[in-house]
């Protein structure tokens, strides 16, 4: 569980010497030509390229599929189609038609109109699951300074949901492959008049919307998001950054960090971009001109250092960066120089173009393919690398290439231990992960595929006294002890307990991210004697054999047992056994009643009391009730156990059963896939 704080990082800035330009190892092809330049280029990982361009009558949508270029739209003058975006399946969304514009989707075969209303809809984006997000405004004149405002809409492959409904001016929506959406929004009366206001950044996580920024100091603008839900944006002072002082902020799913601080006047917003490794690239002013900067999660490198403007950088998952750079003179006024395309591959910089045309707004996919458009000889150009890209020196390349030692595709080109024929690793966290795989805490990879990377992973935290308890939840972190609690963390957890008997087991107890509590692991090298853990004010206790692993959460959350089965006790008299794949939830609904639920998708839970067994299949529950507390009187309580949702009845028994304090515990078990 990480603390939610604002961290100011003064990252070290290093300079990278500019390398002699060369484009001999790239094959450059012109995909399309026109008298007017195209715009809104995008490229996917299969090398498909989409853009909008003028066909002599109006703007239409064009798609290159790796072999040929197809005009997806062809309609009358005045029905402009623009702002396309595509996913890795080759599906394309765009805005177009007669005003007000609507949103259209091409699925590789046919085109569907997703909207049909009075809204002015624009700038759609689509993820690999076919979810799309866009801006929509009811009525005409919906742009900044006109008095109307845009809202954000989400299409989930079936239906459309309006994510916002307010007086803010929402702008520049983006969606990731988990269905998260991010955008900036302006609040204040000046937003609609174009005279002032305050931009903030908002994040939708598939369920609810969070306001990531809330200040009157910065204009928080141009957010970009990766597939982990991390967001980066520019912060500047003044309405639309009129005083041009820049900051770059990074939200990592928990806290916000300032990773760049530029007090020098800057010509343009920094437009940061982030990849899934958490690397961030932007352009900024170095006191002389615009240069390109790269943050690798630890420090910042200035990868250009010359006397000309370098701007609009893009970054791929391998950490390659592409940008447009002026090769002399005043490129904006087209005197003495023009813009060319440059690429940094993590080691050296290459100049991909060298001509008399200006080459603009490059985009790059994860295989190092680069697309851009040019003026003069107006058109769309594609550069394809013609060499082995083996970043981790394991002999495999990404993309696969005949010049590599091995011809197969390297599924992780930044980890030399992960490649197609290595039986000790997996190329995809969706595939079975070998049992015993551990996290490397310094390689920027999720080695054990638990959703945590490096120092975020609970397995990478410290244990100063060597008692198996992570320091952050160890009640006495400097002295060997058996007690753990996450209740003092910020934000506070709800889980506490004690190892009552370590047996022959080597136990570790680590903190988990909210809403989970702690993960308890018995090393597979342990002996025959079980370990025992009591938790949640002694409401439950569980036994651990070698190799068992469970996530225990008190309060109203769950226990997830990664390796089992596990057996335990509820209070002093009720036994429970949960097999792999089942989920049990125990609630003390009142002072006299326990409710036990099998909330898993499969598996049968056994609940045992006074020799009677209730077998609960998925979706079934049992209620154990004592109508009246035990006392010293001669009256014995009638103890009834009956099914709440299922059909499991245990009958009636006479008992004197004093329940512990009210609490809620859940239990989930499954076996790690082999």
PDB file of C-alpha atoms in Angstrom, residues 59-335:
ATOM      1  CA  UNK A  59     -10.949  15.724 -46.415  1.00  0.00           C
ATOM      2  CA  UNK A  60     -11.284  11.939 -46.343  1.00  0.00           C
ATOM      3  CA  UNK A  61      -9.850   9.032 -44.297  1.00  0.00           C
ATOM      4  CA  UNK A  62      -7.020   6.910 -45.713  1.00  0.00           C
ATOM      5  CA  UNK A  63      -5.668   3.580 -44.409  1.00  0.00           C
ATOM      6  CA  UNK A  64      -2.411   1.819 -45.337  1.00  0.00           C
ATOM      7  CA  UNK A  65      -2.532  -1.884 -44.376  1.00  0.00           C
ATOM      8  CA  UNK A  66       1.131  -2.720 -44.831  1.00  0.00           C
ATOM      9  CA  UNK A  67       0.706  -3.284 -48.553  1.00  0.00           C
ATOM     10  CA  UNK A  68      -1.778  -0.877 -50.117  1.00  0.00           C
ATOM     11  CA  UNK A  69      -3.480   2.409 -49.299  1.00  0.00           C
ATOM     12  CA  UNK A  70      -7.306   2.476 -49.220  1.00  0.00           C
ATOM     13  CA  UNK A  71      -9.581   5.520 -49.078  1.00  0.00           C
ATOM     14  CA  UNK A  72     -12.082   4.533 -46.365  1.00  0.00           C
ATOM     15  CA  UNK A  73     -14.442   7.458 -46.964  1.00  0.00           C
ATOM     16  CA  UNK A  74     -15.643   9.079 -50.160  1.00  0.00           C
ATOM     17  CA  UNK A  75     -18.494  11.528 -49.761  1.00  0.00           C
ATOM     18  CA  UNK A  76     -19.601  14.891 -51.051  1.00  0.00           C
ATOM     19  CA  UNK A  77     -18.077  18.296 -50.573  1.00  0.00           C
ATOM     20  CA  UNK A  78     -18.817  19.760 -47.164  1.00  0.00           C
ATOM     21  CA  UNK A  79     -18.853  16.344 -45.457  1.00  0.00           C
ATOM     22  CA  UNK A  80     -15.374  16.500 -44.002  1.00  0.00           C
ATOM     23  CA  UNK A  81     -13.898  13.356 -42.401  1.00  0.00           C
ATOM     24  CA  UNK A  82     -11.022  13.978 -40.048  1.00  0.00           C
ATOM     25  CA  UNK A  83      -9.120  13.049 -36.872  1.00  0.00           C
ATOM     26  CA  UNK A  84      -8.821   9.261 -37.374  1.00  0.00           C
ATOM     27  CA  UNK A  85      -7.318   6.897 -34.818  1.00  0.00           C
ATOM     28  CA  UNK A  86      -6.638   3.141 -35.112  1.00  0.00           C
ATOM     29  CA  UNK A  87      -5.917   0.207 -32.828  1.00  0.00           C
ATOM     30  CA  UNK A  88      -3.694  -2.851 -33.255  1.00  0.00           C
ATOM     31  CA  UNK A  89      -6.568  -4.791 -34.815  1.00  0.00           C
ATOM     32  CA  UNK A  90      -6.711  -2.334 -37.707  1.00  0.00           C
ATOM     33  CA  UNK A  91     -10.010  -0.822 -36.541  1.00  0.00           C
ATOM     34  CA  UNK A  92     -10.372   2.904 -37.223  1.00  0.00           C
ATOM     35  CA  UNK A  93     -12.549   5.607 -35.654  1.00  0.00           C
ATOM     36  CA  UNK A  94     -12.980   9.144 -36.937  1.00  0.00           C
ATOM     37  CA  UNK A  95     -15.269  12.168 -36.872  1.00  0.00           C
ATOM     38  CA  UNK A  96     -17.076  13.247 -39.995  1.00  0.00           C
ATOM     39  CA  UNK A  97     -20.202  13.766 -42.040  1.00  0.00           C
ATOM     40  CA  UNK A  98     -22.347  16.851 -42.288  1.00  0.00           C
ATOM     41  CA  UNK A  99     -22.350  19.225 -39.340  1.00  0.00           C
ATOM     42  CA  UNK A 100     -22.803  18.437 -36.588  1.00  0.00           C
ATOM     43  CA  UNK A 101     -20.160  15.744 -36.975  1.00  0.00           C
ATOM     44  CA  UNK A 102     -20.770  12.139 -35.937  1.00  0.00           C
ATOM     45  CA  UNK A 103     -18.407   9.308 -34.915  1.00  0.00           C
ATOM     46  CA  UNK A 104     -17.730   6.416 -37.318  1.00  0.00           C
ATOM     47  CA  UNK A 105     -16.050   3.018 -36.821  1.00  0.00           C
ATOM     48  CA  UNK A 106     -14.391   0.843 -39.470  1.00  0.00           C
ATOM     49  CA  UNK A 107     -13.870  -2.735 -38.207  1.00  0.00           C
ATOM     50  CA  UNK A 108     -11.651  -3.975 -41.024  1.00  0.00           C
ATOM     51  CA  UNK A 109     -14.623  -4.902 -43.188  1.00  0.00           C
ATOM     52  CA  UNK A 110     -17.416  -2.371 -42.910  1.00  0.00           C
ATOM     53  CA  UNK A 111     -18.154   1.060 -41.441  1.00  0.00           C
ATOM     54  CA  UNK A 112     -20.661   1.726 -38.644  1.00  0.00           C
ATOM     55  CA  UNK A 113     -21.951   5.125 -37.536  1.00  0.00           C
ATOM     56  CA  UNK A 114     -21.668   5.060 -33.733  1.00  0.00           C
ATOM     57  CA  UNK A 115     -23.544   8.317 -33.076  1.00  0.00           C
ATOM     58  CA  UNK A 116     -26.592   9.973 -34.578  1.00  0.00           C
ATOM     59  CA  UNK A 117     -27.590  13.057 -32.630  1.00  0.00           C
ATOM     60  CA  UNK A 118     -27.392  16.847 -32.462  1.00  0.00           C
ATOM     61  CA  UNK A 119     -23.992  16.829 -30.783  1.00  0.00           C
ATOM     62  CA  UNK A 120     -20.822  18.103 -32.421  1.00  0.00           C
ATOM     63  CA  UNK A 121     -18.530  15.107 -31.854  1.00  0.00           C
ATOM     64  CA  UNK A 122     -14.817  15.088 -32.489  1.00  0.00           C
ATOM     65  CA  UNK A 123     -11.346  13.665 -31.773  1.00  0.00           C
ATOM     66  CA  UNK A 124     -12.169   9.990 -31.077  1.00  0.00           C
ATOM     67  CA  UNK A 125      -9.645   7.404 -29.858  1.00  0.00           C
ATOM     68  CA  UNK A 126      -9.990   3.601 -29.855  1.00  0.00           C
ATOM     69  CA  UNK A 127      -8.229   0.938 -27.765  1.00  0.00           C
ATOM     70  CA  UNK A 128      -7.397  -2.665 -28.663  1.00  0.00           C
ATOM     71  CA  UNK A 129     -10.644  -3.949 -27.104  1.00  0.00           C
ATOM     72  CA  UNK A 130     -12.689  -1.730 -29.420  1.00  0.00           C
ATOM     73  CA  UNK A 131     -13.616   0.796 -26.732  1.00  0.00           C
ATOM     74  CA  UNK A 132     -13.692   4.374 -28.003  1.00  0.00           C
ATOM     75  CA  UNK A 133     -13.752   7.760 -26.315  1.00  0.00           C
ATOM     76  CA  UNK A 134     -14.483  11.189 -27.796  1.00  0.00           C
ATOM     77  CA  UNK A 135     -15.636  14.727 -27.082  1.00  0.00           C
ATOM     78  CA  UNK A 136     -19.194  15.814 -27.813  1.00  0.00           C
ATOM     79  CA  UNK A 137     -20.988  19.148 -27.579  1.00  0.00           C
ATOM     80  CA  UNK A 138     -24.679  19.800 -28.019  1.00  0.00           C
ATOM     81  CA  UNK A 139     -25.423  22.584 -30.475  1.00  0.00           C
ATOM     82  CA  UNK A 140     -23.171  24.613 -32.729  1.00  0.00           C
ATOM     83  CA  UNK A 141     -20.212  26.772 -31.844  1.00  0.00           C
ATOM     84  CA  UNK A 142     -18.812  24.368 -29.301  1.00  0.00           C
ATOM     85  CA  UNK A 143     -15.235  25.534 -29.156  1.00  0.00           C
ATOM     86  CA  UNK A 144     -13.331  27.464 -26.540  1.00  0.00           C
ATOM     87  CA  UNK A 145     -14.566  31.032 -26.310  1.00  0.00           C
ATOM     88  CA  UNK A 146     -18.048  30.368 -27.749  1.00  0.00           C
ATOM     89  CA  UNK A 147     -20.014  29.806 -24.549  1.00  0.00           C
ATOM     90  CA  UNK A 148     -20.717  26.080 -25.025  1.00  0.00           C
ATOM     91  CA  UNK A 149     -18.718  23.161 -23.661  1.00  0.00           C
ATOM     92  CA  UNK A 150     -17.744  19.619 -24.608  1.00  0.00           C
ATOM     93  CA  UNK A 151     -18.483  16.478 -22.599  1.00  0.00           C
ATOM     94  CA  UNK A 152     -16.699  13.091 -22.688  1.00  0.00           C
ATOM     95  CA  UNK A 153     -18.384   9.979 -24.149  1.00  0.00           C
ATOM     96  CA  UNK A 154     -17.328   6.304 -23.967  1.00  0.00           C
ATOM     97  CA  UNK A 155     -18.342   3.486 -26.348  1.00  0.00           C
ATOM     98  CA  UNK A 156     -17.747  -0.012 -24.898  1.00  0.00           C
ATOM     99  CA  UNK A 157     -18.297  -2.020 -28.069  1.00  0.00           C
ATOM    100  CA  UNK A 158     -22.037  -2.186 -27.478  1.00  0.00           C
ATOM    101  CA  UNK A 159     -23.393   1.059 -26.054  1.00  0.00           C
ATOM    102  CA  UNK A 160     -22.306   4.633 -25.381  1.00  0.00           C
ATOM    103  CA  UNK A 161     -22.051   6.245 -21.936  1.00  0.00           C
ATOM    104  CA  UNK A 162     -21.676   9.965 -21.205  1.00  0.00           C
ATOM    105  CA  UNK A 163     -18.843  10.120 -18.660  1.00  0.00           C
ATOM    106  CA  UNK A 164     -19.202  13.824 -17.850  1.00  0.00           C
ATOM    107  CA  UNK A 165     -22.128  16.173 -17.498  1.00  0.00           C
ATOM    108  CA  UNK A 166     -21.058  19.526 -16.114  1.00  0.00           C
ATOM    109  CA  UNK A 167     -20.221  23.108 -16.972  1.00  0.00           C
ATOM    110  CA  UNK A 168     -16.525  22.376 -17.489  1.00  0.00           C
ATOM    111  CA  UNK A 169     -14.912  22.614 -20.893  1.00  0.00           C
ATOM    112  CA  UNK A 170     -13.587  19.049 -21.414  1.00  0.00           C
ATOM    113  CA  UNK A 171     -10.853  18.590 -23.995  1.00  0.00           C
ATOM    114  CA  UNK A 172      -8.354  16.047 -25.407  1.00  0.00           C
ATOM    115  CA  UNK A 173      -9.743  12.698 -24.206  1.00  0.00           C
ATOM    116  CA  UNK A 174      -7.583   9.558 -24.406  1.00  0.00           C
ATOM    117  CA  UNK A 175      -8.271   5.870 -23.653  1.00  0.00           C
ATOM    118  CA  UNK A 176      -5.894   3.024 -22.730  1.00  0.00           C
ATOM    119  CA  UNK A 177      -6.247  -0.732 -23.238  1.00  0.00           C
ATOM    120  CA  UNK A 178      -7.741  -1.203 -19.745  1.00  0.00           C
ATOM    121  CA  UNK A 179     -10.595   1.152 -20.626  1.00  0.00           C
ATOM    122  CA  UNK A 180      -9.257   4.032 -18.533  1.00  0.00           C
ATOM    123  CA  UNK A 181      -9.873   7.505 -19.949  1.00  0.00           C
ATOM    124  CA  UNK A 182      -8.051  10.748 -19.208  1.00  0.00           C
ATOM    125  CA  UNK A 183      -8.766  14.317 -20.247  1.00  0.00           C
ATOM    126  CA  UNK A 184      -8.228  17.915 -19.270  1.00  0.00           C
ATOM    127  CA  UNK A 185     -11.068  20.242 -18.355  1.00  0.00           C
ATOM    128  CA  UNK A 186     -11.303  23.975 -17.832  1.00  0.00           C
ATOM    129  CA  UNK A 187     -13.412  25.377 -15.010  1.00  0.00           C
ATOM    130  CA  UNK A 188     -14.403  28.969 -14.398  1.00  0.00           C
ATOM    131  CA  UNK A 189     -16.416  31.574 -16.242  1.00  0.00           C
ATOM    132  CA  UNK A 190     -13.446  32.594 -18.359  1.00  0.00           C
ATOM    133  CA  UNK A 191     -13.258  29.153 -20.031  1.00  0.00           C
ATOM    134  CA  UNK A 192     -16.340  29.761 -22.103  1.00  0.00           C
ATOM    135  CA  UNK A 193     -15.329  33.244 -23.042  1.00  0.00           C
ATOM    136  CA  UNK A 194     -11.790  32.269 -23.918  1.00  0.00           C
ATOM    137  CA  UNK A 195     -10.459  34.864 -21.487  1.00  0.00           C
ATOM    138  CA  UNK A 196      -9.308  32.725 -18.564  1.00  0.00           C
ATOM    139  CA  UNK A 197     -10.036  29.789 -16.322  1.00  0.00           C
ATOM    140  CA  UNK A 198      -8.185  26.875 -14.789  1.00  0.00           C
ATOM    141  CA  UNK A 199      -7.415  23.578 -16.543  1.00  0.00           C
ATOM    142  CA  UNK A 200      -7.263  20.419 -14.423  1.00  0.00           C
ATOM    143  CA  UNK A 201      -6.691  16.714 -15.250  1.00  0.00           C
ATOM    144  CA  UNK A 202      -9.350  14.010 -14.740  1.00  0.00           C
ATOM    145  CA  UNK A 203      -9.031  10.199 -14.828  1.00  0.00           C
ATOM    146  CA  UNK A 204     -11.813   7.628 -15.349  1.00  0.00           C
ATOM    147  CA  UNK A 205     -10.765   4.131 -14.157  1.00  0.00           C
ATOM    148  CA  UNK A 206     -13.593   2.127 -15.696  1.00  0.00           C
ATOM    149  CA  UNK A 207     -15.858   2.739 -12.711  1.00  0.00           C
ATOM    150  CA  UNK A 208     -15.495   6.266 -11.398  1.00  0.00           C
ATOM    151  CA  UNK A 209     -13.783   9.549 -12.231  1.00  0.00           C
ATOM    152  CA  UNK A 210     -10.981  11.033 -10.123  1.00  0.00           C
ATOM    153  CA  UNK A 211      -9.725  14.582 -10.303  1.00  0.00           C
ATOM    154  CA  UNK A 212      -5.935  14.202 -10.402  1.00  0.00           C
ATOM    155  CA  UNK A 213      -5.199  17.910 -10.021  1.00  0.00           C
ATOM    156  CA  UNK A 214      -6.932  20.562  -7.964  1.00  0.00           C
ATOM    157  CA  UNK A 215      -5.020  23.791  -7.778  1.00  0.00           C
ATOM    158  CA  UNK A 216      -5.210  27.404  -8.805  1.00  0.00           C
ATOM    159  CA  UNK A 217      -1.473  27.637  -9.481  1.00  0.00           C
ATOM    160  CA  UNK A 218      -0.963  25.654 -12.671  1.00  0.00           C
ATOM    161  CA  UNK A 219      -2.778  25.176 -15.936  1.00  0.00           C
ATOM    162  CA  UNK A 220      -2.655  21.365 -16.044  1.00  0.00           C
ATOM    163  CA  UNK A 221      -2.816  20.497 -19.730  1.00  0.00           C
ATOM    164  CA  UNK A 222      -2.111  17.909 -22.426  1.00  0.00           C
ATOM    165  CA  UNK A 223      -2.326  14.679 -20.380  1.00  0.00           C
ATOM    166  CA  UNK A 224      -1.002  11.413 -21.800  1.00  0.00           C
ATOM    167  CA  UNK A 225      -1.634   7.964 -20.276  1.00  0.00           C
ATOM    168  CA  UNK A 226      -0.099   4.494 -20.550  1.00  0.00           C
ATOM    169  CA  UNK A 227      -1.803   1.103 -20.208  1.00  0.00           C
ATOM    170  CA  UNK A 228      -0.936   0.935 -16.488  1.00  0.00           C
ATOM    171  CA  UNK A 229      -3.108   3.988 -15.843  1.00  0.00           C
ATOM    172  CA  UNK A 230      -0.101   6.260 -15.250  1.00  0.00           C
ATOM    173  CA  UNK A 231      -0.675   9.816 -16.421  1.00  0.00           C
ATOM    174  CA  UNK A 232       1.770  12.566 -17.347  1.00  0.00           C
ATOM    175  CA  UNK A 233       0.931  16.186 -18.111  1.00  0.00           C
ATOM    176  CA  UNK A 234       2.295  19.718 -18.382  1.00  0.00           C
ATOM    177  CA  UNK A 235       1.739  22.323 -15.709  1.00  0.00           C
ATOM    178  CA  UNK A 236       2.288  25.969 -16.553  1.00  0.00           C
ATOM    179  CA  UNK A 237       1.416  29.403 -15.215  1.00  0.00           C
ATOM    180  CA  UNK A 238      -0.981  31.873 -16.758  1.00  0.00           C
ATOM    181  CA  UNK A 239      -4.031  31.458 -19.018  1.00  0.00           C
ATOM    182  CA  UNK A 240      -2.879  29.030 -21.687  1.00  0.00           C
ATOM    183  CA  UNK A 241       0.664  29.303 -20.314  1.00  0.00           C
ATOM    184  CA  UNK A 242       1.153  32.973 -21.158  1.00  0.00           C
ATOM    185  CA  UNK A 243       4.152  33.312 -18.851  1.00  0.00           C
ATOM    186  CA  UNK A 244       5.518  30.050 -20.324  1.00  0.00           C
ATOM    187  CA  UNK A 245       6.969  28.600 -17.102  1.00  0.00           C
ATOM    188  CA  UNK A 246       6.766  24.811 -17.377  1.00  0.00           C
ATOM    189  CA  UNK A 247       6.498  21.779 -15.096  1.00  0.00           C
ATOM    190  CA  UNK A 248       6.057  18.090 -15.953  1.00  0.00           C
ATOM    191  CA  UNK A 249       3.999  15.967 -13.528  1.00  0.00           C
ATOM    192  CA  UNK A 250       3.682  12.169 -13.350  1.00  0.00           C
ATOM    193  CA  UNK A 251       0.856  10.257 -11.608  1.00  0.00           C
ATOM    194  CA  UNK A 252       1.817   6.592 -11.043  1.00  0.00           C
ATOM    195  CA  UNK A 253      -1.560   5.278  -9.941  1.00  0.00           C
ATOM    196  CA  UNK A 254      -1.039   6.365  -6.332  1.00  0.00           C
ATOM    197  CA  UNK A 255       0.954   9.575  -6.037  1.00  0.00           C
ATOM    198  CA  UNK A 256       1.991  12.539  -8.184  1.00  0.00           C
ATOM    199  CA  UNK A 257       5.630  13.452  -8.806  1.00  0.00           C
ATOM    200  CA  UNK A 258       7.080  16.580 -10.385  1.00  0.00           C
ATOM    201  CA  UNK A 259       9.743  15.208 -12.747  1.00  0.00           C
ATOM    202  CA  UNK A 260      10.745  18.406 -14.577  1.00  0.00           C
ATOM    203  CA  UNK A 261      11.000  22.029 -13.539  1.00  0.00           C
ATOM    204  CA  UNK A 262      11.761  24.613 -16.207  1.00  0.00           C
ATOM    205  CA  UNK A 263      11.741  28.199 -14.984  1.00  0.00           C
ATOM    206  CA  UNK A 264      13.034  29.444 -18.316  1.00  0.00           C
ATOM    207  CA  UNK A 265      10.508  30.943 -20.721  1.00  0.00           C
ATOM    208  CA  UNK A 266       9.290  28.301 -23.156  1.00  0.00           C
ATOM    209  CA  UNK A 267       7.698  28.804 -26.563  1.00  0.00           C
ATOM    210  CA  UNK A 268       5.249  25.887 -26.438  1.00  0.00           C
ATOM    211  CA  UNK A 269       3.643  23.527 -23.914  1.00  0.00           C
ATOM    212  CA  UNK A 270       5.937  20.583 -23.321  1.00  0.00           C
ATOM    213  CA  UNK A 271       3.458  17.920 -24.565  1.00  0.00           C
ATOM    214  CA  UNK A 272       4.890  14.978 -22.555  1.00  0.00           C
ATOM    215  CA  UNK A 273       4.409  11.376 -23.722  1.00  0.00           C
ATOM    216  CA  UNK A 274       4.681   8.226 -21.548  1.00  0.00           C
ATOM    217  CA  UNK A 275       5.228   4.553 -22.380  1.00  0.00           C
ATOM    218  CA  UNK A 276       4.224   1.471 -20.392  1.00  0.00           C
ATOM    219  CA  UNK A 277       7.639   1.279 -18.736  1.00  0.00           C
ATOM    220  CA  UNK A 278       7.030   4.706 -17.190  1.00  0.00           C
ATOM    221  CA  UNK A 279       9.524   6.480 -19.436  1.00  0.00           C
ATOM    222  CA  UNK A 280       8.508  10.063 -20.255  1.00  0.00           C
ATOM    223  CA  UNK A 281       9.668  12.250 -23.136  1.00  0.00           C
ATOM    224  CA  UNK A 282       9.013  15.937 -23.815  1.00  0.00           C
ATOM    225  CA  UNK A 283      10.503  18.994 -25.438  1.00  0.00           C
ATOM    226  CA  UNK A 284      11.634  21.950 -23.371  1.00  0.00           C
ATOM    227  CA  UNK A 285      13.634  25.140 -23.533  1.00  0.00           C
ATOM    228  CA  UNK A 286      17.304  24.926 -22.494  1.00  0.00           C
ATOM    229  CA  UNK A 287      17.973  28.676 -22.548  1.00  0.00           C
ATOM    230  CA  UNK A 288      18.709  28.795 -26.254  1.00  0.00           C
ATOM    231  CA  UNK A 289      16.143  26.710 -28.127  1.00  0.00           C
ATOM    232  CA  UNK A 290      13.806  23.732 -27.779  1.00  0.00           C
ATOM    233  CA  UNK A 291      15.457  20.399 -26.986  1.00  0.00           C
ATOM    234  CA  UNK A 292      14.204  16.842 -26.313  1.00  0.00           C
ATOM    235  CA  UNK A 293      14.369  15.338 -22.796  1.00  0.00           C
ATOM    236  CA  UNK A 294      13.890  11.726 -21.641  1.00  0.00           C
ATOM    237  CA  UNK A 295      13.019  10.606 -18.080  1.00  0.00           C
ATOM    238  CA  UNK A 296      13.676   6.878 -17.455  1.00  0.00           C
ATOM    239  CA  UNK A 297      11.996   6.613 -14.053  1.00  0.00           C
ATOM    240  CA  UNK A 298      15.165   7.634 -12.227  1.00  0.00           C
ATOM    241  CA  UNK A 299      16.901  10.495 -14.013  1.00  0.00           C
ATOM    242  CA  UNK A 300      16.465  12.827 -16.974  1.00  0.00           C
ATOM    243  CA  UNK A 301      18.640  12.811 -20.079  1.00  0.00           C
ATOM    244  CA  UNK A 302      18.767  15.667 -22.584  1.00  0.00           C
ATOM    245  CA  UNK A 303      19.045  13.678 -25.816  1.00  0.00           C
ATOM    246  CA  UNK A 304      19.461  16.715 -28.083  1.00  0.00           C
ATOM    247  CA  UNK A 305      21.858  19.594 -27.558  1.00  0.00           C
ATOM    248  CA  UNK A 306      22.202  21.948 -30.503  1.00  0.00           C
ATOM    249  CA  UNK A 307      21.271  25.472 -31.577  1.00  0.00           C
ATOM    250  CA  UNK A 308      18.044  24.542 -33.400  1.00  0.00           C
ATOM    251  CA  UNK A 309      14.539  23.624 -32.276  1.00  0.00           C
ATOM    252  CA  UNK A 310      13.773  19.929 -31.610  1.00  0.00           C
ATOM    253  CA  UNK A 311      10.152  19.253 -30.759  1.00  0.00           C
ATOM    254  CA  UNK A 312       7.060  16.988 -30.703  1.00  0.00           C
ATOM    255  CA  UNK A 313       8.845  13.824 -29.487  1.00  0.00           C
ATOM    256  CA  UNK A 314       7.114  10.427 -29.368  1.00  0.00           C
ATOM    257  CA  UNK A 315       8.293   7.326 -27.450  1.00  0.00           C
ATOM    258  CA  UNK A 316       7.641   3.607 -27.949  1.00  0.00           C
ATOM    259  CA  UNK A 317       7.762   0.664 -25.511  1.00  0.00           C
ATOM    260  CA  UNK A 318      11.431  -0.005 -26.271  1.00  0.00           C
ATOM    261  CA  UNK A 319      12.344   3.514 -25.166  1.00  0.00           C
ATOM    262  CA  UNK A 320      13.054   4.746 -28.685  1.00  0.00           C
ATOM    263  CA  UNK A 321      12.272   8.413 -29.287  1.00  0.00           C
ATOM    264  CA  UNK A 322      11.410  10.140 -32.563  1.00  0.00           C
ATOM    265  CA  UNK A 323      10.950  13.883 -33.157  1.00  0.00           C
ATOM    266  CA  UNK A 324      11.109  16.679 -35.708  1.00  0.00           C
ATOM    267  CA  UNK A 325      14.191  18.896 -35.604  1.00  0.00           C
ATOM    268  CA  UNK A 326      15.144  22.002 -37.491  1.00  0.00           C
ATOM    269  CA  UNK A 327      18.352  21.560 -39.471  1.00  0.00           C
ATOM    270  CA  UNK A 328      19.249  25.244 -39.610  1.00  0.00           C
ATOM    271  CA  UNK A 329      17.866  28.785 -39.676  1.00  0.00           C
ATOM    272  CA  UNK A 330      14.305  29.733 -38.814  1.00  0.00           C
ATOM    273  CA  UNK A 331      12.259  26.682 -39.747  1.00  0.00           C
ATOM    274  CA  UNK A 332       8.974  28.299 -38.745  1.00  0.00           C
ATOM    275  CA  UNK A 333       9.431  31.006 -41.332  1.00  0.00           C
ATOM    276  CA  UNK A 334      11.011  28.563 -43.819  1.00  0.00           C
ATOM    277  CA  UNK A 335      14.136  30.688 -44.127  1.00  0.00           C
TER     278      UNK A 335
END
